[in-house]
Structures are given as C-alpha cells and as structure tokens.
Short mmCIF file of C-alpha atoms and ligand atoms in Angstrom, two decimals:
data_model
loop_
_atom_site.label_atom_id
_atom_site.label_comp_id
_atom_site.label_asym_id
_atom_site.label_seq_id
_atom_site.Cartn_x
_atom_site.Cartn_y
_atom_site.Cartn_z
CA UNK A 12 -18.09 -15.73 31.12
CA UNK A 13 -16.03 -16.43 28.10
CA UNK A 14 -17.73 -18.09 25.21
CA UNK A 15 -14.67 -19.83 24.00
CA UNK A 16 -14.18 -21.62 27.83
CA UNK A 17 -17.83 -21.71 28.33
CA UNK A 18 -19.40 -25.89 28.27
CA UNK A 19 -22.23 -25.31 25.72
CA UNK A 20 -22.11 -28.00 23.73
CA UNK A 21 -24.92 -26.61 21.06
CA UNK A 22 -26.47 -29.15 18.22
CA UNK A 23 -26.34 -27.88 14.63
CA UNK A 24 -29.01 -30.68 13.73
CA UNK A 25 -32.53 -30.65 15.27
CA UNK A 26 -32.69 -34.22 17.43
CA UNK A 27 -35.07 -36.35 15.83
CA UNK A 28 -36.85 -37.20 19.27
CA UNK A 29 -38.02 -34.01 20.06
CA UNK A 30 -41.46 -33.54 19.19
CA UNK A 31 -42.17 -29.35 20.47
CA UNK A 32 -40.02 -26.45 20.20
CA UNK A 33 -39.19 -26.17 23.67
CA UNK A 34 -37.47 -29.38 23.70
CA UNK A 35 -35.49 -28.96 20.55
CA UNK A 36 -34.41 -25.77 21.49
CA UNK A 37 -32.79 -27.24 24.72
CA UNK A 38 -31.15 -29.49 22.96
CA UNK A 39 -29.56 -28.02 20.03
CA UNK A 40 -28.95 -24.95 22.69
CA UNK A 41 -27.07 -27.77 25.11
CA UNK A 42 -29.34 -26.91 28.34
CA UNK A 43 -29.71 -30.09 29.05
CA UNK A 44 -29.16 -33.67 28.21
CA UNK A 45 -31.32 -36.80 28.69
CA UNK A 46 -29.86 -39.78 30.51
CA UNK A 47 -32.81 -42.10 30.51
CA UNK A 48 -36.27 -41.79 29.57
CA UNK A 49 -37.59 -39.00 31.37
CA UNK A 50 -34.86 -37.85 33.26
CA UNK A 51 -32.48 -35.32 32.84
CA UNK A 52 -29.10 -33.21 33.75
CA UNK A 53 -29.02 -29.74 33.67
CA UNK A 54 -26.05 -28.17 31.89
CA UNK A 55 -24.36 -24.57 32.49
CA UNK A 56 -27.06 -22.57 30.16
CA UNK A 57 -29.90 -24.91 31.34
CA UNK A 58 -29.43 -24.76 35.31
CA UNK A 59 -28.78 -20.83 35.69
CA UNK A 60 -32.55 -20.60 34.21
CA UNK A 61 -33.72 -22.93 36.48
CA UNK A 62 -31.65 -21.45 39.39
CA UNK A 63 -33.43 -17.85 37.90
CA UNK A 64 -36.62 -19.40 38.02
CA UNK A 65 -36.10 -21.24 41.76
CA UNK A 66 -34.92 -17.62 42.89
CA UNK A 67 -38.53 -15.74 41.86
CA UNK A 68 -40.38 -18.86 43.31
CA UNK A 69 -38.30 -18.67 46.32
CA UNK A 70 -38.72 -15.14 47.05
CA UNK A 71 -42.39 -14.89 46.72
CA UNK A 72 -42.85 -17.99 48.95
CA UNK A 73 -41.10 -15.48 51.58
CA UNK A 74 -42.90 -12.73 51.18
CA UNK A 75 -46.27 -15.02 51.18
CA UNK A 76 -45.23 -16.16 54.12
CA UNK A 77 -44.46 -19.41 53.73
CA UNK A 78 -40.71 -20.59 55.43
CA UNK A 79 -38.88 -23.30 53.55
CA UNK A 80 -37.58 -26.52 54.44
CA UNK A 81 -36.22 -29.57 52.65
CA UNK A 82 -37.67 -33.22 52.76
CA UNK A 83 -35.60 -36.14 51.79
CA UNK A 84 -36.62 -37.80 48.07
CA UNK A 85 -36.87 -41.18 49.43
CA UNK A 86 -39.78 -42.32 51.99
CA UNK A 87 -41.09 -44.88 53.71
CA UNK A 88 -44.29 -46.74 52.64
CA UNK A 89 -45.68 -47.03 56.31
CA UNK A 90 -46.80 -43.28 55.91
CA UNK A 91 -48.53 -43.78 52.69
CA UNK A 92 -50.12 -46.93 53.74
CA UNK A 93 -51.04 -44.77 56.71
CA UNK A 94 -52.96 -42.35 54.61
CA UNK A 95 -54.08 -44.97 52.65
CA UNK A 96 -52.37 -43.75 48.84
CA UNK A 97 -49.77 -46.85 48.92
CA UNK A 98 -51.48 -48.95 46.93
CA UNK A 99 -54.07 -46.95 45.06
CA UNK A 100 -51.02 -45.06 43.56
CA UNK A 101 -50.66 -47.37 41.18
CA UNK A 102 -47.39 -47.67 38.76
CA UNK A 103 -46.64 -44.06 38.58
CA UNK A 104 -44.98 -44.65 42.05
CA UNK A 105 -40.93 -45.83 41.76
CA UNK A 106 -40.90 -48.32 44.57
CA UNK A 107 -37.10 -49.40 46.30
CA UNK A 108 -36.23 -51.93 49.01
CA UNK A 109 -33.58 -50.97 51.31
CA UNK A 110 -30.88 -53.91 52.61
CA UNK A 111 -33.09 -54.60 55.40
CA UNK A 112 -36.09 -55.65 53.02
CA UNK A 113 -38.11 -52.50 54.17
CA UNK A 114 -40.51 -50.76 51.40
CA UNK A 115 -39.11 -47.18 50.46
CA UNK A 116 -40.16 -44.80 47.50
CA UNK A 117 -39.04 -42.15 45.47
CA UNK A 118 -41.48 -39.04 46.69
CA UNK A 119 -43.71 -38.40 43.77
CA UNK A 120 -45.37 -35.63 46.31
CA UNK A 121 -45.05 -35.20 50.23
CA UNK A 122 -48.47 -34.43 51.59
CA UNK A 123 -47.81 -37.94 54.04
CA UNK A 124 -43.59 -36.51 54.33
CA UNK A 125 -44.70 -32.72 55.72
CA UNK A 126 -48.02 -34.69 58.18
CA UNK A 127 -45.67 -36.66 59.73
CA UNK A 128 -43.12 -34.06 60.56
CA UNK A 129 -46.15 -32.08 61.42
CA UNK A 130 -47.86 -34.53 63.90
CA UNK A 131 -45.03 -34.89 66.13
CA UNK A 132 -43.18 -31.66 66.07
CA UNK A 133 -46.23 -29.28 66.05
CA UNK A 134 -48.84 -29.65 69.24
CA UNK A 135 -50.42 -26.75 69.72
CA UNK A 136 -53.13 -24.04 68.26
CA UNK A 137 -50.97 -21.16 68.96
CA UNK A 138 -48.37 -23.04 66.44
CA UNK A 139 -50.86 -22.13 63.66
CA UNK A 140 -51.25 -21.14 60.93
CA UNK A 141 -48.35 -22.54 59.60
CA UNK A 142 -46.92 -22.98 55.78
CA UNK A 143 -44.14 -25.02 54.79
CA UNK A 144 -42.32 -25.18 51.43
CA UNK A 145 -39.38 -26.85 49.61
CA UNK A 146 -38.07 -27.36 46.22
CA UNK A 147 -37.38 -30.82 45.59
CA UNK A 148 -37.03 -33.20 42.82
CA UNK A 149 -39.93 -35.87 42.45
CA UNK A 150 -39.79 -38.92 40.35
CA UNK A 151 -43.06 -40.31 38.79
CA UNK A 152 -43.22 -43.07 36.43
CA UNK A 153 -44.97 -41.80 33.71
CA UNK A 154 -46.30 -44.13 32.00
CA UNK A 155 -45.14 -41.63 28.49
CA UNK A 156 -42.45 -39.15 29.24
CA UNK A 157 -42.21 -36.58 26.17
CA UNK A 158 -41.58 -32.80 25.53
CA UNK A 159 -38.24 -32.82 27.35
CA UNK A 160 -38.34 -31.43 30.68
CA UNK A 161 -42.08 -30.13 30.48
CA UNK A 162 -43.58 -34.23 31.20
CA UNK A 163 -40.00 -35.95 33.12
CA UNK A 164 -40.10 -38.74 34.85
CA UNK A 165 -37.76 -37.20 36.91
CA UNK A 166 -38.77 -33.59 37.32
CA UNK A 167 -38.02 -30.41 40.17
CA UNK A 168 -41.11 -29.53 42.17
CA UNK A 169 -41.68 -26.71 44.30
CA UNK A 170 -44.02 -27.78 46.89
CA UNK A 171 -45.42 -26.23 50.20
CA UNK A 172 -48.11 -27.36 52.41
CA UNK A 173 -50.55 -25.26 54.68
CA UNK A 174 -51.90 -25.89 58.02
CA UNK A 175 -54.89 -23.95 60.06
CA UNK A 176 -57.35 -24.38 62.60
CA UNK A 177 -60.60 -24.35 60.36
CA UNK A 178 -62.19 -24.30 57.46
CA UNK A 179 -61.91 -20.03 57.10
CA UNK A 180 -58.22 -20.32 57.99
CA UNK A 181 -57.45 -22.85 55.32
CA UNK A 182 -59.56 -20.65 52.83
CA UNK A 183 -56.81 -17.28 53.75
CA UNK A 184 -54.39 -19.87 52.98
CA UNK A 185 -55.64 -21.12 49.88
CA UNK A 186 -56.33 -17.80 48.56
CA UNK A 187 -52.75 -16.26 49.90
CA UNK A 188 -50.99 -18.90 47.43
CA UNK A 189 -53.29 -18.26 44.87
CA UNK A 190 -52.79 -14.92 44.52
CA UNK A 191 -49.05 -15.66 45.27
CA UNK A 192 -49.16 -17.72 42.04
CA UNK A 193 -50.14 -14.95 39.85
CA UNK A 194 -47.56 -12.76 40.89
CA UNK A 195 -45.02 -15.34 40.62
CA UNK A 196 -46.22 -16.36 37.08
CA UNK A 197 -46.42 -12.87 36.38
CA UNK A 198 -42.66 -12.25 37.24
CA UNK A 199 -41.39 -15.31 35.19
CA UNK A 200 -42.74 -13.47 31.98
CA UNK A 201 -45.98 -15.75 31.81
CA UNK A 202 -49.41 -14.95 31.59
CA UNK A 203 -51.32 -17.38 33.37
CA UNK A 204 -54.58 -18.34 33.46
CA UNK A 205 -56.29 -20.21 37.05
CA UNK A 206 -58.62 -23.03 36.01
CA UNK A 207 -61.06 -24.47 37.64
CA UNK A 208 -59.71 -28.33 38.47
CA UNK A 209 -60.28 -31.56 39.14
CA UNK A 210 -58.24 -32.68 42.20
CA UNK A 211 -57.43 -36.00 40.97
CA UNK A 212 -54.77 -38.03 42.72
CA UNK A 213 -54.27 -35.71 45.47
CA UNK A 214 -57.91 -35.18 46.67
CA UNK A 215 -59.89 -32.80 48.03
CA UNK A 216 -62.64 -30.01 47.21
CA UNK A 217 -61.09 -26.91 45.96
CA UNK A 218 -58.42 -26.50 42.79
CA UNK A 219 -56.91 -24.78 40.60
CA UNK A 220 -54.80 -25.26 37.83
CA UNK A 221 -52.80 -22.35 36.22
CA UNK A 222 -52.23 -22.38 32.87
CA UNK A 223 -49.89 -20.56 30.19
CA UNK A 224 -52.00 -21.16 26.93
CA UNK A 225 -49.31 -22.91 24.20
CA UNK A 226 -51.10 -24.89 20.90
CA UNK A 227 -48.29 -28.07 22.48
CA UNK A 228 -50.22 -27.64 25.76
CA UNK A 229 -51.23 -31.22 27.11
CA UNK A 230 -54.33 -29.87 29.02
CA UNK A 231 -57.62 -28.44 27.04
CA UNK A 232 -59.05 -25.28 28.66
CA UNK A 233 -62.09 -23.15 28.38
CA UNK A 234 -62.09 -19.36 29.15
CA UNK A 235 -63.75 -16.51 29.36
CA UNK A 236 -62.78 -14.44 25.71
CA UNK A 237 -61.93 -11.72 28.42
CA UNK A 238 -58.31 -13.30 29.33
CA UNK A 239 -57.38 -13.24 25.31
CA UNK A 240 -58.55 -9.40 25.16
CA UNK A 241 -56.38 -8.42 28.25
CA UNK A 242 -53.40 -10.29 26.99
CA UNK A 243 -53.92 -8.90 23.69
CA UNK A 244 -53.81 -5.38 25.10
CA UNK A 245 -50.08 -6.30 27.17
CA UNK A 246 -52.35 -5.78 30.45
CA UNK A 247 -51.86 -7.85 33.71
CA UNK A 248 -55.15 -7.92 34.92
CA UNK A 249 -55.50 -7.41 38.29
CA UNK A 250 -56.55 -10.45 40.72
CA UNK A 251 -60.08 -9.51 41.09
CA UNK A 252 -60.50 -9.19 37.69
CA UNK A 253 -59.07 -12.93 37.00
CA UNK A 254 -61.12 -14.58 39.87
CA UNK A 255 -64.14 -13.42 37.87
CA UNK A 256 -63.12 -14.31 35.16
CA UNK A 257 -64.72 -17.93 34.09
CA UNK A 258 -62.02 -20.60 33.52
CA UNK A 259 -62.20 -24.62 33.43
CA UNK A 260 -60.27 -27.24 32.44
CA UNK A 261 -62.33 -30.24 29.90
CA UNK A 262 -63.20 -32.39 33.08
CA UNK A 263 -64.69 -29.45 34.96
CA UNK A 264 -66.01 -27.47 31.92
CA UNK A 265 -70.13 -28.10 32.17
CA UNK A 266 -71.56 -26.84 28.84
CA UNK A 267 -74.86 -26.77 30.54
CA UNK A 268 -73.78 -24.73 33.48
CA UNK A 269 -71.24 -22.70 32.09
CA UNK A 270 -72.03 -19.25 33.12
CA UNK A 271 -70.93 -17.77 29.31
CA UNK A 272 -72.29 -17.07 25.87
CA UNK A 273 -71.29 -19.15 23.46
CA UNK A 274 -69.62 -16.15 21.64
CA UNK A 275 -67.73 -15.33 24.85
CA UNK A 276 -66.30 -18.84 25.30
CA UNK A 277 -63.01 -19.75 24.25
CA UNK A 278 -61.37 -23.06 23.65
CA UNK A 279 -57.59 -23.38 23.89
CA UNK A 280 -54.44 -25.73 24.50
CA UNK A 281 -52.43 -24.65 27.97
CA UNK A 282 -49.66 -26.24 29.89
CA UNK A 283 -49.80 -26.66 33.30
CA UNK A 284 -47.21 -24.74 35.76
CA UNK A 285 -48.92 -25.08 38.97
CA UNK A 286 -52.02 -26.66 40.81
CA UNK A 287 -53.16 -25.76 44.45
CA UNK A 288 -55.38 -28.22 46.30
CA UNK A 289 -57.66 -27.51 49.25
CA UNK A 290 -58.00 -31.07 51.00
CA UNK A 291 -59.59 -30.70 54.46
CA UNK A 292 -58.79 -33.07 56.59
CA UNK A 293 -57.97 -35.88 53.54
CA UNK A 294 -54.26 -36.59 55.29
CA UNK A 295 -54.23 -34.99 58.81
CA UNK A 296 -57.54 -37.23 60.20
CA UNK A 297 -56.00 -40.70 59.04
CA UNK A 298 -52.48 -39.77 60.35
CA UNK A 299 -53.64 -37.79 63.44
CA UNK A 300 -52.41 -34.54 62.54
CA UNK A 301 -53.86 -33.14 65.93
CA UNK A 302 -53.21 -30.13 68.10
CA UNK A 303 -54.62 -28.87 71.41
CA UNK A 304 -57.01 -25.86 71.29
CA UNK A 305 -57.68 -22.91 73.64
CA UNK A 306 -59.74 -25.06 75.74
CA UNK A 307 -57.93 -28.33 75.76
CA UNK A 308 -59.99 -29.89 72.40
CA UNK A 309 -58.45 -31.53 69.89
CA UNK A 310 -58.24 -30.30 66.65
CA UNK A 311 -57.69 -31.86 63.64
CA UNK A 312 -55.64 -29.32 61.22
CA UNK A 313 -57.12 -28.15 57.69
CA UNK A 314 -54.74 -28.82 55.28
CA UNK A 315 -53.61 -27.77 51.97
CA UNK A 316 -51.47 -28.39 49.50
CA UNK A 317 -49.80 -26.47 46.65
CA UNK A 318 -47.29 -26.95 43.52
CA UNK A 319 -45.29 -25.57 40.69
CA UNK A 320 -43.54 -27.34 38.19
CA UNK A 321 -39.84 -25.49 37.92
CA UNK A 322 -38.08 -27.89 35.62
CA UNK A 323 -41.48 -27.36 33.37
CA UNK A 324 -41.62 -23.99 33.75
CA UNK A 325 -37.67 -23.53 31.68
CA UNK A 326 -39.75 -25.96 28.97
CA UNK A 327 -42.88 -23.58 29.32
CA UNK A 328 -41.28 -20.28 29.03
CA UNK A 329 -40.01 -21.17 25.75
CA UNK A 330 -42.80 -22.25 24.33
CA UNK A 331 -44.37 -18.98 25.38
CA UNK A 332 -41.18 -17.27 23.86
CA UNK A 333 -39.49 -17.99 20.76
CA UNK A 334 -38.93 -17.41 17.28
CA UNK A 335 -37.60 -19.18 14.16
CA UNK A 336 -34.54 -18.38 15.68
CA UNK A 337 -34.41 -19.59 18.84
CA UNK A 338 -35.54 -18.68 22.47
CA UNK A 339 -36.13 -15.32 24.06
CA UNK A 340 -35.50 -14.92 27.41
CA UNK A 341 -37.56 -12.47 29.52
CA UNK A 342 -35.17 -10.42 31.40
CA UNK A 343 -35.54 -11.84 34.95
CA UNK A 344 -34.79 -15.89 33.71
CA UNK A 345 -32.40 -15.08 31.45
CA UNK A 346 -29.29 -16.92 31.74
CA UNK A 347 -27.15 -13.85 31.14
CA UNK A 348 -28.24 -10.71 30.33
CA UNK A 349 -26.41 -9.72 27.74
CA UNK A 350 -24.56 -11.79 24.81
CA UNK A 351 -21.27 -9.72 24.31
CA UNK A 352 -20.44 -9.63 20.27
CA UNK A 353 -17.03 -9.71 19.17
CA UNK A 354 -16.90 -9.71 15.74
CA UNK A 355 -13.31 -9.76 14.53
CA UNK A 356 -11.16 -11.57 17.24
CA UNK A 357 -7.38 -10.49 16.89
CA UNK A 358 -8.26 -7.29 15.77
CA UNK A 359 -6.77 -5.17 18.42
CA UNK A 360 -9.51 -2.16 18.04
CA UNK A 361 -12.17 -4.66 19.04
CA UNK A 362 -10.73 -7.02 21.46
CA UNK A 363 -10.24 -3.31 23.31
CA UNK A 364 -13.20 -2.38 23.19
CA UNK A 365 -14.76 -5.91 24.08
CA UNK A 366 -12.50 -6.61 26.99
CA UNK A 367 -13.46 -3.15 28.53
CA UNK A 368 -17.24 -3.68 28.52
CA UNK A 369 -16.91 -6.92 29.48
CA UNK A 370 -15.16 -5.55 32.66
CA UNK A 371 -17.38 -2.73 32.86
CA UNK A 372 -20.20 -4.86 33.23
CA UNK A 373 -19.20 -7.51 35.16
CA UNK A 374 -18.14 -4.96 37.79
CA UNK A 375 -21.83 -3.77 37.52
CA UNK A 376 -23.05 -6.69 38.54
CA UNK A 377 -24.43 -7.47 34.39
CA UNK A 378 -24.24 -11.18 33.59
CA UNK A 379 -22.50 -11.29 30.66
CA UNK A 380 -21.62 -13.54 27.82
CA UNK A 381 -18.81 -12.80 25.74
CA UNK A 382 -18.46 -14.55 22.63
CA UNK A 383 -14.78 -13.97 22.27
CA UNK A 384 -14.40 -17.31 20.06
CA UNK A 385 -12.91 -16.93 16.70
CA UNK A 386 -16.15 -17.75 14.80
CA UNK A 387 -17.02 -16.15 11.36
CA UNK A 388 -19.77 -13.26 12.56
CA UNK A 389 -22.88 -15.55 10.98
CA UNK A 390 -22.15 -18.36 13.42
CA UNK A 391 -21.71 -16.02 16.45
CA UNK A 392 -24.96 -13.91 15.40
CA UNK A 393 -26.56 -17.74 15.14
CA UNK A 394 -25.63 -18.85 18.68
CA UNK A 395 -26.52 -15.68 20.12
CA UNK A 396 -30.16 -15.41 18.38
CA UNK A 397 -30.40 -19.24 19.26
CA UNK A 398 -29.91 -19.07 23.24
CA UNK A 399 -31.92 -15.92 23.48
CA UNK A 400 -30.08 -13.40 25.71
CA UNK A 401 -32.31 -10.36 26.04
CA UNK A 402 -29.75 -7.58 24.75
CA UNK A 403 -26.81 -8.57 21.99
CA UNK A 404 -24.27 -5.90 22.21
CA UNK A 405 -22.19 -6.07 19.09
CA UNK A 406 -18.73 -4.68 18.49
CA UNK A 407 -17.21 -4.88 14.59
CA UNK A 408 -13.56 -2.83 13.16
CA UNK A 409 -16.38 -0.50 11.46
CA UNK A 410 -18.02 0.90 14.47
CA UNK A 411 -14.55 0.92 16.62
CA UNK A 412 -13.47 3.26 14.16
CA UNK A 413 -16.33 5.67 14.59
CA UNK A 414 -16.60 5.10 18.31
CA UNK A 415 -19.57 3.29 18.47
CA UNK A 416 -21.29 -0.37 19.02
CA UNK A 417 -24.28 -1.74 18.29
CA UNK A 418 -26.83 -2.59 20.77
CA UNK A 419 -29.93 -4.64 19.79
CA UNK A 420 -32.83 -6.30 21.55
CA UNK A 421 -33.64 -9.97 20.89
CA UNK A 422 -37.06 -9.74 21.07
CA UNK A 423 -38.30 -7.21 18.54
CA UNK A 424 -34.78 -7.01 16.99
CA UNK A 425 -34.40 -3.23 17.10
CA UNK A 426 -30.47 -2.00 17.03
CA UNK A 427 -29.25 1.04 17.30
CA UNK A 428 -25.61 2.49 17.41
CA UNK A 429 -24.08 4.22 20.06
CA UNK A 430 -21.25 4.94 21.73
CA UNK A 431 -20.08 1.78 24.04
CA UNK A 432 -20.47 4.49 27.17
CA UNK A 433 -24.30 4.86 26.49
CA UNK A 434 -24.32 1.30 25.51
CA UNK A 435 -23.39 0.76 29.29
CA UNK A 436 -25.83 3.55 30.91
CA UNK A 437 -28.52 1.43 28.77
CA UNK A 438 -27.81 -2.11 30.43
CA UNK A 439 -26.67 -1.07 33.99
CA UNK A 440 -29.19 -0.56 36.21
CA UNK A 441 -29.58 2.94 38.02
CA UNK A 442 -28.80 2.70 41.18
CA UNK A 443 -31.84 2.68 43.65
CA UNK A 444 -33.39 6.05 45.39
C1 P5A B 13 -49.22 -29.94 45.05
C2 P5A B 13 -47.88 -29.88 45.70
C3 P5A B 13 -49.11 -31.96 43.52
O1 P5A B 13 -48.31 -32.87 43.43
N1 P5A B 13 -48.75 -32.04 45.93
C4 P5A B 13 -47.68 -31.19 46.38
C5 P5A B 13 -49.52 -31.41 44.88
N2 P5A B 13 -49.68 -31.38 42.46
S1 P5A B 13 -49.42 -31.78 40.94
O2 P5A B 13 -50.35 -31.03 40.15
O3 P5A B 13 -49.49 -33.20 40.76
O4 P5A B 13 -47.97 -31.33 40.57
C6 P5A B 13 -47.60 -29.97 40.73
C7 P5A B 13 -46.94 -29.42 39.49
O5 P5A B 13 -45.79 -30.20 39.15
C8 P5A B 13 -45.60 -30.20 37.75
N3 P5A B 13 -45.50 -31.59 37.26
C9 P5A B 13 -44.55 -32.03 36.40
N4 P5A B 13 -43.52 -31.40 35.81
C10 P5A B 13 -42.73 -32.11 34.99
N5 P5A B 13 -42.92 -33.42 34.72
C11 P5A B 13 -43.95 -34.11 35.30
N6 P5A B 13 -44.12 -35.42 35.05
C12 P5A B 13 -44.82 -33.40 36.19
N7 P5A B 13 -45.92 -33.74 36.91
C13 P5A B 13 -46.31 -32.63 37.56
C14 P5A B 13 -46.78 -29.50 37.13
O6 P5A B 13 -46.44 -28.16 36.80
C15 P5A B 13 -47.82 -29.51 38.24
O7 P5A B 13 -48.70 -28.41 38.19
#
C-alpha cells in the first residue's frame, strides 16, 4: 500500500474527549471514528487490526474445537421472556418494534439466540458435546460509554456457547476454553491474568475473568505477587502454573479467606478481554433445551457460555503497548508489518531502491506500507513512530550511495545499516521445513 493513496486521515491535535491513551491514539492515528456515543466505524488502519485480531481468535476456536456460526443482531423478546432476562435486563437492553408492533432487540449476548437453535435442531445425546461460536457485534446501552472502543455501546463480541450431557462434560468444556483463552491472549501479545468472577448478569456458578493489568483498567484485581515476577522475567507461565496461581477480582476478593500473605498480595488496575461462565442448566431447563439419552431419558443439556471483547482488545493492546510516541504493534496484529521509509521522493537513487523492496516484499507475502508521500523526513519518521509498525525500513540519498538502508525496530528502537538484500532476508520469513 502506498502512503500517499492510503485513507488515513491522522489528527495532529490530541481530541479533547479522549480521556486514555488508547483512545487518543486511535484517533489522532485515524483507526476509527465515532458516529454517536458509543459507537463506532472502523477505518483502513483500524479494521486490518481487528481483522488480525478476529483471525487469532478464529483459529484457536478451531483448533479448540469449537465450529462457528453466525446469529442475526436483532431478536425476538419471546425468547428472553422465555428465559426470563426480558425484563430484569433493565436499560442496558436497545429495545425496537418491528411494523407489525412485535418486540425485537438488539442482541446484547445470545445465550436465549444459540438455546433456541439448539432445542429444535439438536435431539439427541450422541449430538454432544457440542460448541458453537460466532463473532458478532452486540449493542448495550451503557449507561457511560468512554475510552473509545474499550467500553462502546456498540462493540464486536466473539461469543461461543457449550453444550454436554453433565456436570463433568461441561467442566472439559469450561476448562478447554479456558485454557484456549490463554493461548489466544498469549498470541495477541497480552499477558493475561484469569480472575476469579462474579457471574453477574449472565448467571451461573463458575467464572472467570481475564485480565491484561493497565493503571486505565476499569476493573480492580488482586493477585498472587507471582504473576508480576513471571511477567517481569518475559516468561509465559505455563497453565498449571496460572491455575494456582491466586487471582480475584474486588467483588470476589475475601480478605479473610484469601489464601495469601499480605506481602504476597498484589493490588492492581486490569481491563477485561474475556469472561467464561459455567451456568448449568440457567437457560436450557426454562427453554427445554432437551435431548434423548442412551436409554430413552431426557436430558437437560449443561451449558456454558464464553466471551472476548475484539473491538476492546485493538483499545487494550495499546494500552499494553505504547510509548510517547505512539503505538507498538506486536508482530501478529500489526496492521502492516513493515512501514517502508522513503526519505527523499524524486530522488531517482531512492525511489529505486524503494520501489524494488516494496515489490520484493509484497511478492513475499510482507504487508507493507510505503510512505512514498513527499513529506519532509520528520513528519514521515512521526507518522511511522505514531501508527506503530513493528519494523521501519528507511531509505535516504546517503545510504543509496553506499548501498545500504536502514532497518530499525519500533519497539526498542535499535537500527542498524545494511544492505537492502539483508534488509529483505531479515523481514521475509524462511520458508518452512
Ligand atoms: C459470554 C459470551 C458475556 O456476554 N455471553 C456470551 C457472555 N460476557 S460479558 O463478560 O458480558 O462480555 C464478554 C466480553 O465482551 C467485552 N465487552 C465489551 N467490549 C466493549 N464494550 C463494551 N461495552 C463491552 N461489554 C463487554 C468484554 O471484553 C467482556 O469480557
């Protein structure tokens, strides 16, 4: 892509509204743009990191498992009267009538959506288990939208729901997507931590929250001083290790039962990114989610239910990753992967050089973002440092006469020069085997 044709509409002046650095940054970077409280589009920079981030959550949803499907946004109210959540849902739910007068909603969740399809489609024990997943936006009418994308009104969920034959069944499940979770947090770049929750809203007997610890984090957490030596040494703990490990969030957090010393207890700010419920029966009894057993019983399925927030999680990432000047993208969300430099356009030297690893790259398969606009150097280094692409490869008259380039890492900063060949053997992948 060609910085000069590319729509990124950046801000030179930090908006006034935004309160955390997340926010800010996707402004002034032009990810995305608000169109009413709380809701949001997502522009060219801003929707390939939340297609990068749908991609990772995608493919370990697979590989758990799980298959995907996709539910419509807008439901009925008969279900959720059914399960009993119409009313008791209170404001945050955006209520429509249709032509015909009938009561419709905006999903804010789909736990009554996925028993429904469930009850009549799926009859029998030998159907089981079974674990269905979309990603799909929600609305919720928060009653205080703020921090850009990371608390929307409007905001893209990934959600998948689990269904077995008993109690141990729903327990595999529970523990497959918890597990899943780590690794999935793990590949976005994040640490995160699982917290003991409260269930809240969507009921039940066993949660988890996980949390990436940020000082703008909405949620208060308690930990075990463990999780802040591990991160401190780079380590990903493995997932014994973590389930050990004591956790809570301020509801659940029991000073008189809390299993740590005082000087082993930490106290920290974290955003949530995802919460997995174990609910029983909560949805499938009222709405006679039923299927036939080996002798002819009836069974009433053991549910569960289990989210991430993806729109958060472009919000989240940044706050876990960023300087004074501007974001830095780990590798496997990063909108491109590396910003291409040019730093005197017209200068026939350098657009040859430029226009050769651009091609060089793309033909590698290297997303690449060439900033081929004629820009003084300071505003080009600027935009680059400011969107955060994880390698800046830089090409000035100087180094074309020597034969070399200069490649540099946003996070850390280290450069080196080298000729634009081993510049290319750095950022092309070997192939496999
Ligand atoms: C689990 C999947 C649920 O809704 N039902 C289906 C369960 N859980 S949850 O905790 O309420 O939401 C799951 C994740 O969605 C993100 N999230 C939000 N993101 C942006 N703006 C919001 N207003 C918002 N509300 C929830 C969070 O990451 C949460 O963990």
């Amino acid at each position: 892509m060609h910085l000069s044709a590319y729509f990124l509409p950046t801000l030179k002046e930090t908006p006034a509204e935004a309160q955390i650095v997340s926010h800010r940054l996707m402004l002034r970077a032009g990810m995305i743009r608000q169109s009413s409280a709380g809701i949001y589009s997502w522009l060219p920079l801003g929707l390939r990191v939340l297609q990068n981030i749908i991609r990772i959550v995608r493919e370990e949803q697979d590989a758990a498992g799980c298959q995907e499907i996709l539910m419509p946004t807008i439901q009925p109210a008969e279900l959720w009267e059914e399960s009993g959540r119409y009313d008791g849902y209170g404001k945050e739910m955006l209520r429509i009538t249709d032509r015909h007068k009938r009561e419709m909603l905006y999903g804010p969740t789909n736990e009554e959506l996925i028993t429904d399809i469930f009850r009549h489609l799926i009859k029998s024990y030998r159907d089981l288990p079974k674990n269905l997943y979309q990603i799909q936006w929600k609305f919720r009418d928060e009653i205080r939208p703020r921090f850009g994308v990371m608390r929307g009104r409007e905001f893209l969920m990934k959600d998948n729901y689990s269904f077995d034959l008993d109690f141990d069944g729903a327990k595999r499940s529970y523990d497959n997507m918890y597990v899943t979770y780590l690794k999935t947090f793990q590949r976005l770049g994040l640490t995160a931590i699982p917290v003991r929750a409260d269930p809240g809203a969507i009921g039940g007997d066993m949660s988890h929250e996980f949390q990436i610890l940020a000082e703008t984090g909405e949620s208060e957490i308690f930990y075990d001083a463990t999780f802040d030596e591990l991160r401190a040494k780079g380590e990903q703990p493995d997932i014994e290790t973590l389930r050990s490990l004591y956790a809570a969030t301020d509801d659940e957090h029991d000073p008189a039962a809390c299993p740590l010393p005082d000087d082993r207890l930490r106290t920290a700010r974290g955003i949530e990114v995802g919460h997995i419920f174990y609910f029983g029966t909560k949805y499938s009894a009222p709405m006679g989610a039923v299927v036939t057993g080996a002798d002819g019983e009836s069974i009433t399925v053991e549910m569960g239910s289990y989210g991430i927030g993806i729109s958060r999680l472009a919000g989240a990432i940044i706050e876990a990753s960023h300087d004074d000047a501007g974001m830095i993208w780990p590798e496997s969300v990063a909108p491109f992967k590396v910003g291409l430099i040019n730093l005197r356009v017209g200068d026939k030297g350098c657009d040859g050089v430029c226009s050769d690893l651009y091609a060089k790259l793309r033909r590698a398969g290297v997303e690449v973002l060439y900033d081929d606009r004629d820009e003084r150097p300071g505003v080009k280094f600027a935009t680059m440092d400011l969107i955060g692409l994880p390698y800046q490869l830089i090409v000035g008259p100087r180094g074309v006469k020597q034969g070399v380039v200069e490649l540099k890492r946003r996070e850390g900063g280290e450069a080196e020069e080298l000729s634009a060949e081993s510049a290319l053997a750095r950022l092309v992948p070997a192939p496999a085997g």
